[in-house]
PDB file of C-alpha atoms in Angstrom:
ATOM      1  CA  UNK E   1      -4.105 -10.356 -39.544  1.00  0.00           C
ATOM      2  CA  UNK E   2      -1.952  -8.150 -37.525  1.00  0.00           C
ATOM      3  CA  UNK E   3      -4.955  -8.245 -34.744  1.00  0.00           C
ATOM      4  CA  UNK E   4      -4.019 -12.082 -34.250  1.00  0.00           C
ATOM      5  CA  UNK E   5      -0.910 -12.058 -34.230  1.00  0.00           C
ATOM      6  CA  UNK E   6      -0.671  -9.586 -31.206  1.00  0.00           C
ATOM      7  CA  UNK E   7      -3.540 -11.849 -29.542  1.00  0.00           C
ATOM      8  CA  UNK E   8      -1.729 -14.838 -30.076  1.00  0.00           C
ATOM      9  CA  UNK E   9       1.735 -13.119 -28.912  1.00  0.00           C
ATOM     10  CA  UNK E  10       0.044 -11.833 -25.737  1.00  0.00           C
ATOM     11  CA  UNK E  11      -1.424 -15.489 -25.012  1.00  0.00           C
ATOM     12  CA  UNK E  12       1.883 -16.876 -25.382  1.00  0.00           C
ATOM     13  CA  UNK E  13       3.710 -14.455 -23.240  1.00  0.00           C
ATOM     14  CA  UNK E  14       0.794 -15.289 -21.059  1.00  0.00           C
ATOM     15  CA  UNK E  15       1.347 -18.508 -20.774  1.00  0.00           C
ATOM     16  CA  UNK E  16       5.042 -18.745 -20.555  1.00  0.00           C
ATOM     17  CA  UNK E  17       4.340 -16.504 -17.284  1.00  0.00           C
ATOM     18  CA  UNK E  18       2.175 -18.837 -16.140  1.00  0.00           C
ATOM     19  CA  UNK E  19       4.316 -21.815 -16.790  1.00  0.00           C
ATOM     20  CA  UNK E  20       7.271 -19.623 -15.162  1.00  0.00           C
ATOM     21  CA  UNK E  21       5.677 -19.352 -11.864  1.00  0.00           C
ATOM     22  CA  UNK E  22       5.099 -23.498 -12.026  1.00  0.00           C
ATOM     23  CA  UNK E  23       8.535 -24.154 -12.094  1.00  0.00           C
ATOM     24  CA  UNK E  24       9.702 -27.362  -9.760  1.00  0.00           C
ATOM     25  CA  UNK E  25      13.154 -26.217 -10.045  1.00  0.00           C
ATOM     26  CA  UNK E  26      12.702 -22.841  -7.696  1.00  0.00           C
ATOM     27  CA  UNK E  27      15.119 -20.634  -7.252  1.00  0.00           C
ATOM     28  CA  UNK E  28      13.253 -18.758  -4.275  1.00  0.00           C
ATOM     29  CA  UNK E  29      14.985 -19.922  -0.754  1.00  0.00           C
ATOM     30  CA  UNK E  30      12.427 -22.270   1.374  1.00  0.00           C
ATOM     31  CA  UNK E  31      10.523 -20.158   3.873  1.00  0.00           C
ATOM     32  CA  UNK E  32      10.569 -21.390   7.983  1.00  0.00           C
ATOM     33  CA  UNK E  33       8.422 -21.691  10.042  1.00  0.00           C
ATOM     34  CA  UNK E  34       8.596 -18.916  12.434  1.00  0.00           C
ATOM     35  CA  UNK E  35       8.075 -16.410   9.740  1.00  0.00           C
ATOM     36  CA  UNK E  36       4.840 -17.594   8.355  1.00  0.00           C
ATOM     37  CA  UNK E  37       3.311 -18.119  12.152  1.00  0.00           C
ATOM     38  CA  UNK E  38       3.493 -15.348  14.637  1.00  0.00           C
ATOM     39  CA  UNK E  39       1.932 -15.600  17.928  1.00  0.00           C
ATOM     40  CA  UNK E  40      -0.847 -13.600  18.947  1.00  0.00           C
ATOM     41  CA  UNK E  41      -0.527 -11.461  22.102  1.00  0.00           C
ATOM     42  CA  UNK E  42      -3.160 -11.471  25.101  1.00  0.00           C
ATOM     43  CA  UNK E  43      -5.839  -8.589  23.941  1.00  0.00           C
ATOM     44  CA  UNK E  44      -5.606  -5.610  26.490  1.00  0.00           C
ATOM     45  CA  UNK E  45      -8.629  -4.681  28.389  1.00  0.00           C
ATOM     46  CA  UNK E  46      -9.407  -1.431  25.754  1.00  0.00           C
ATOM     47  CA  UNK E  47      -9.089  -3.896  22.764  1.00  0.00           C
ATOM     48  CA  UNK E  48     -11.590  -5.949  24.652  1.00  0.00           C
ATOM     49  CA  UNK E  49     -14.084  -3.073  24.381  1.00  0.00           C
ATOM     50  CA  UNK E  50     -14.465  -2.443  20.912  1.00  0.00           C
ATOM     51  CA  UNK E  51     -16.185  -5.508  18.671  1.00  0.00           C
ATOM     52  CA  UNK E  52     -14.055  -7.683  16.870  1.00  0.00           C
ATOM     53  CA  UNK E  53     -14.748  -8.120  12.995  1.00  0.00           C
ATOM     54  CA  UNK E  54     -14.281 -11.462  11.156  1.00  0.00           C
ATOM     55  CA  UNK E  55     -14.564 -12.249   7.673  1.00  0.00           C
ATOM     56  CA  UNK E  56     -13.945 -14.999   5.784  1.00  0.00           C
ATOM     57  CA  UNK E  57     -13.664 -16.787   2.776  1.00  0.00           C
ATOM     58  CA  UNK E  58     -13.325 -20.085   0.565  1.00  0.00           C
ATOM     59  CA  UNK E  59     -10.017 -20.135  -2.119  1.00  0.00           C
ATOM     60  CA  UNK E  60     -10.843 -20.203  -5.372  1.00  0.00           C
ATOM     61  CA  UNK E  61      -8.351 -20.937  -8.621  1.00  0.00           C
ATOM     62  CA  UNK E  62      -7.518 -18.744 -10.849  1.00  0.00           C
ATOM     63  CA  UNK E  63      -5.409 -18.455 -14.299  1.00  0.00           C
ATOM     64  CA  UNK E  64      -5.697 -22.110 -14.417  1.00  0.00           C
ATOM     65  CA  UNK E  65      -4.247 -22.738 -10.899  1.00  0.00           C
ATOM     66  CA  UNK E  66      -5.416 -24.717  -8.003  1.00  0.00           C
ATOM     67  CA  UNK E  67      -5.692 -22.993  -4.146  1.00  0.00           C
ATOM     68  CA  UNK E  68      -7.817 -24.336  -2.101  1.00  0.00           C
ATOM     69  CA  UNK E  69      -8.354 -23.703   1.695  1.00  0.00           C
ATOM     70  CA  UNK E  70      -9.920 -20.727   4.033  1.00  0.00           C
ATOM     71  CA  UNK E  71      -9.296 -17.343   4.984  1.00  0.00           C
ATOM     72  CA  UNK E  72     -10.243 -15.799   8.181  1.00  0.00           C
ATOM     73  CA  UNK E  73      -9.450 -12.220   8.916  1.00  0.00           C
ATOM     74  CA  UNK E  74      -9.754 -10.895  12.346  1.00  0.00           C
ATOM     75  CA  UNK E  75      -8.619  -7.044  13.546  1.00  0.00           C
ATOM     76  CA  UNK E  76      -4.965  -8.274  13.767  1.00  0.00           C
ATOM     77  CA  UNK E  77      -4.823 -12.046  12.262  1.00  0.00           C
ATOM     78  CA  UNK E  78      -4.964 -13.349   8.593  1.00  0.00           C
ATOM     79  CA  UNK E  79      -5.346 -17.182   9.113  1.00  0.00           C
ATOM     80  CA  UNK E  80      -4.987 -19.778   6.145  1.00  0.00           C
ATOM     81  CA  UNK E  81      -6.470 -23.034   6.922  1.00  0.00           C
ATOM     82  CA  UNK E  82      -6.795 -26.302   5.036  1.00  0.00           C
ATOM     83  CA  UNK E  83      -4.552 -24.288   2.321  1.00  0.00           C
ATOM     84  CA  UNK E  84      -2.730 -25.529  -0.232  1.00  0.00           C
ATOM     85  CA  UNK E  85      -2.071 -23.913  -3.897  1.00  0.00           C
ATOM     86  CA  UNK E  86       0.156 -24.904  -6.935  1.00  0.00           C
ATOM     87  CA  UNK E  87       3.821 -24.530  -6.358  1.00  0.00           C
ATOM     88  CA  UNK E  88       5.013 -21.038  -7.487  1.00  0.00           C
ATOM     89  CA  UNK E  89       9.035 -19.404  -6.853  1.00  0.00           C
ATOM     90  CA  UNK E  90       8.014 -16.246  -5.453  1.00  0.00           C
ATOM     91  CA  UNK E  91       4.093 -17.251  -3.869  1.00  0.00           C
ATOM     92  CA  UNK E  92       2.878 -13.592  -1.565  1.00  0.00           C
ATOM     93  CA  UNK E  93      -0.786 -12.844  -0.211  1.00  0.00           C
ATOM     94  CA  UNK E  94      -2.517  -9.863  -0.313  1.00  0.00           C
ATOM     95  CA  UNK E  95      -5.925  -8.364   1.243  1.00  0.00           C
ATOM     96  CA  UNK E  96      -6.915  -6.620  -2.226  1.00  0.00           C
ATOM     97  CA  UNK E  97     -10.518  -5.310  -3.661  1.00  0.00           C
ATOM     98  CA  UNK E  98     -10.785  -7.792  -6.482  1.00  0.00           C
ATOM     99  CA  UNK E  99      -8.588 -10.396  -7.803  1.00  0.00           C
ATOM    100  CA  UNK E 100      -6.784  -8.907 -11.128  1.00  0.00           C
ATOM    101  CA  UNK E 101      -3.411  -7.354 -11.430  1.00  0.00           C
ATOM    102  CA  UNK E 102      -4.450  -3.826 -10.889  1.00  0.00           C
ATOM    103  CA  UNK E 103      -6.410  -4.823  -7.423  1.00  0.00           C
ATOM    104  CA  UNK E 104      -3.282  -6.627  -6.057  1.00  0.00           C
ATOM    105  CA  UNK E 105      -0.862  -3.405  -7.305  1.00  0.00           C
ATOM    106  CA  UNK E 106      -3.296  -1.571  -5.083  1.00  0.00           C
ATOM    107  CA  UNK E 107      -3.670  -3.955  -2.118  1.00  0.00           C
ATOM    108  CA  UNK E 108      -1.425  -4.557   0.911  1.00  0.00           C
ATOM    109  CA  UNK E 109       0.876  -7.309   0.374  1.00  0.00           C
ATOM    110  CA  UNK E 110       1.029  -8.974   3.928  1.00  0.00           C
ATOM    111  CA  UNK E 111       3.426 -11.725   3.563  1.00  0.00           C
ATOM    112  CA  UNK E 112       5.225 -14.802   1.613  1.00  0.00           C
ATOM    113  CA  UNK E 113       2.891 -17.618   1.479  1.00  0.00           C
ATOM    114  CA  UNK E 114       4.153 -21.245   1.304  1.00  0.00           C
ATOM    115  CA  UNK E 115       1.993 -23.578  -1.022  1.00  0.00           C
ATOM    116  CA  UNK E 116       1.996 -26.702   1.087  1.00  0.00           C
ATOM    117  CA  UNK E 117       1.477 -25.041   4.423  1.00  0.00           C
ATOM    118  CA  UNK E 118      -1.618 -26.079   5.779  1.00  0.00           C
ATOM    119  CA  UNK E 119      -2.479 -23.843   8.468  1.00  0.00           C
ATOM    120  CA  UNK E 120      -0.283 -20.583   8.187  1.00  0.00           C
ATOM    121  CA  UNK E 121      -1.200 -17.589  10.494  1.00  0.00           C
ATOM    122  CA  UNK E 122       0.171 -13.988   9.750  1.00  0.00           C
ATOM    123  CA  UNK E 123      -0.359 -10.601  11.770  1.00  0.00           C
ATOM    124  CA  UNK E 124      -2.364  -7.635  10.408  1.00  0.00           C
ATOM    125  CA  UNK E 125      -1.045  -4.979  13.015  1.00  0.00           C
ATOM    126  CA  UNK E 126      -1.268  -2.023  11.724  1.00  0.00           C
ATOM    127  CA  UNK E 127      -3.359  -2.808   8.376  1.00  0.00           C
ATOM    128  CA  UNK E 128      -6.863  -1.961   8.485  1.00  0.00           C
ATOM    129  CA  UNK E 129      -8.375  -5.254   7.009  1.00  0.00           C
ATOM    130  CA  UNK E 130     -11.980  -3.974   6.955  1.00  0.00           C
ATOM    131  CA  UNK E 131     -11.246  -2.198   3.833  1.00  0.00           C
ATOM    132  CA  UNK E 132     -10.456  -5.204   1.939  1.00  0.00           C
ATOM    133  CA  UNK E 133     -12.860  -7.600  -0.154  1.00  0.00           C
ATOM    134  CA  UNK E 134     -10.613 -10.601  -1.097  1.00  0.00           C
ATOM    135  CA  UNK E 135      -7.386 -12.680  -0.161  1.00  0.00           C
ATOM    136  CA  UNK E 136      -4.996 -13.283  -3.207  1.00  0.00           C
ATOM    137  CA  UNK E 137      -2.255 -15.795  -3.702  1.00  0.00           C
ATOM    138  CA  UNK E 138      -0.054 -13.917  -6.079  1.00  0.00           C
ATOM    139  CA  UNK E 139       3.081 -14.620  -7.656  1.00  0.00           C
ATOM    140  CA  UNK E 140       5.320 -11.694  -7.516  1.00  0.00           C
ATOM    141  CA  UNK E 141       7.641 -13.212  -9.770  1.00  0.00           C
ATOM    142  CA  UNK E 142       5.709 -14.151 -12.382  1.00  0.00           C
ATOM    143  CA  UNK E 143       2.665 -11.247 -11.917  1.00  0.00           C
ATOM    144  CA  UNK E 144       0.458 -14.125 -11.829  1.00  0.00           C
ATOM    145  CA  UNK E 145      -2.589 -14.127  -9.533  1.00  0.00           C
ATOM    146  CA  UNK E 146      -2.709 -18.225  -8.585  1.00  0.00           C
ATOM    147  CA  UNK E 147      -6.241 -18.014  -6.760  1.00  0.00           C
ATOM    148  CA  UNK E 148      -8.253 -15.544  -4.431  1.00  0.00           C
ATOM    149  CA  UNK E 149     -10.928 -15.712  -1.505  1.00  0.00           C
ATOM    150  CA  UNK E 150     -13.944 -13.491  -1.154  1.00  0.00           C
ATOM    151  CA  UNK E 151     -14.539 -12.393   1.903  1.00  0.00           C
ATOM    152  CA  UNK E 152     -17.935 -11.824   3.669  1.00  0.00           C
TER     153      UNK E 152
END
């Protein structure tokens, strides 16, 4: 007995997370432009000389949520296109190595993502993206991974 009420406590507290991060009436200021696209700068000729990698990946939904869209990742670019994903307060991506809590505690958090953004561009300088098996849309706020792309 005591076994379901913890389970059913935990799903509860589960879904008022969940529900948290789904809010329409977000308290998280709206995010412009020029912080979610940064131009890229002219490659010098020693960058041209080593190979470029490229991964990418199709969104996926998780927890119940919808994101949908690709991921590219390039040596110093982490385009989003065709995105879109469920409203959330507090919406971040991540390059992680899997798509629970635990992997996006231990990823690199790159930026704030906005949910109706289309095409959003961010820069990877200095983050070694070749290390990295997915893109998450988490919810910082609510802990709440909303969706994740595997890259290959």
């Amino acid at each position: 007995m005591r076994k379901i009420a913890l389970a059913a406590t935990a799903a509860l507290a589960l879904a008022l997370t969940l529900t948290a991060c789904s809010s329409a009436e977000m308290d998280a200021e709206p995010m412009s432009d020029s912080s979610m696209t940064q131009e890229s700068s002219m490659p010098s000729d020693s960058d041209m000389s080593e190979a470029s990698t490229e991964m990418t990946g199709d969104f996926m939904g998780l927890n119940d949520k919808a994101v949908m869209g690709t991921a590219t990742v390039t040596d110093d670019e982490l385009t989003l296109s065709e995105f879109s994903s469920d409203e959330g307060p507090d919406l971040h991506v991540y390059l992680t190595n899997g798509t629970d809590e635990a992997a996006v505690t231990a990823g690199t958090m790159i930026d704030t993502v906005a949910f109706d953004a289309a095409s959003q561009t961010f820069d990877l300088s200095g983050v070694d993206a070749s290390g990295f098996t997915h893109v998450v849309i988490h919810c910082d706020k609510a802990k709440a991974v909303f969706g994740a792309a595997e890259l290959s």
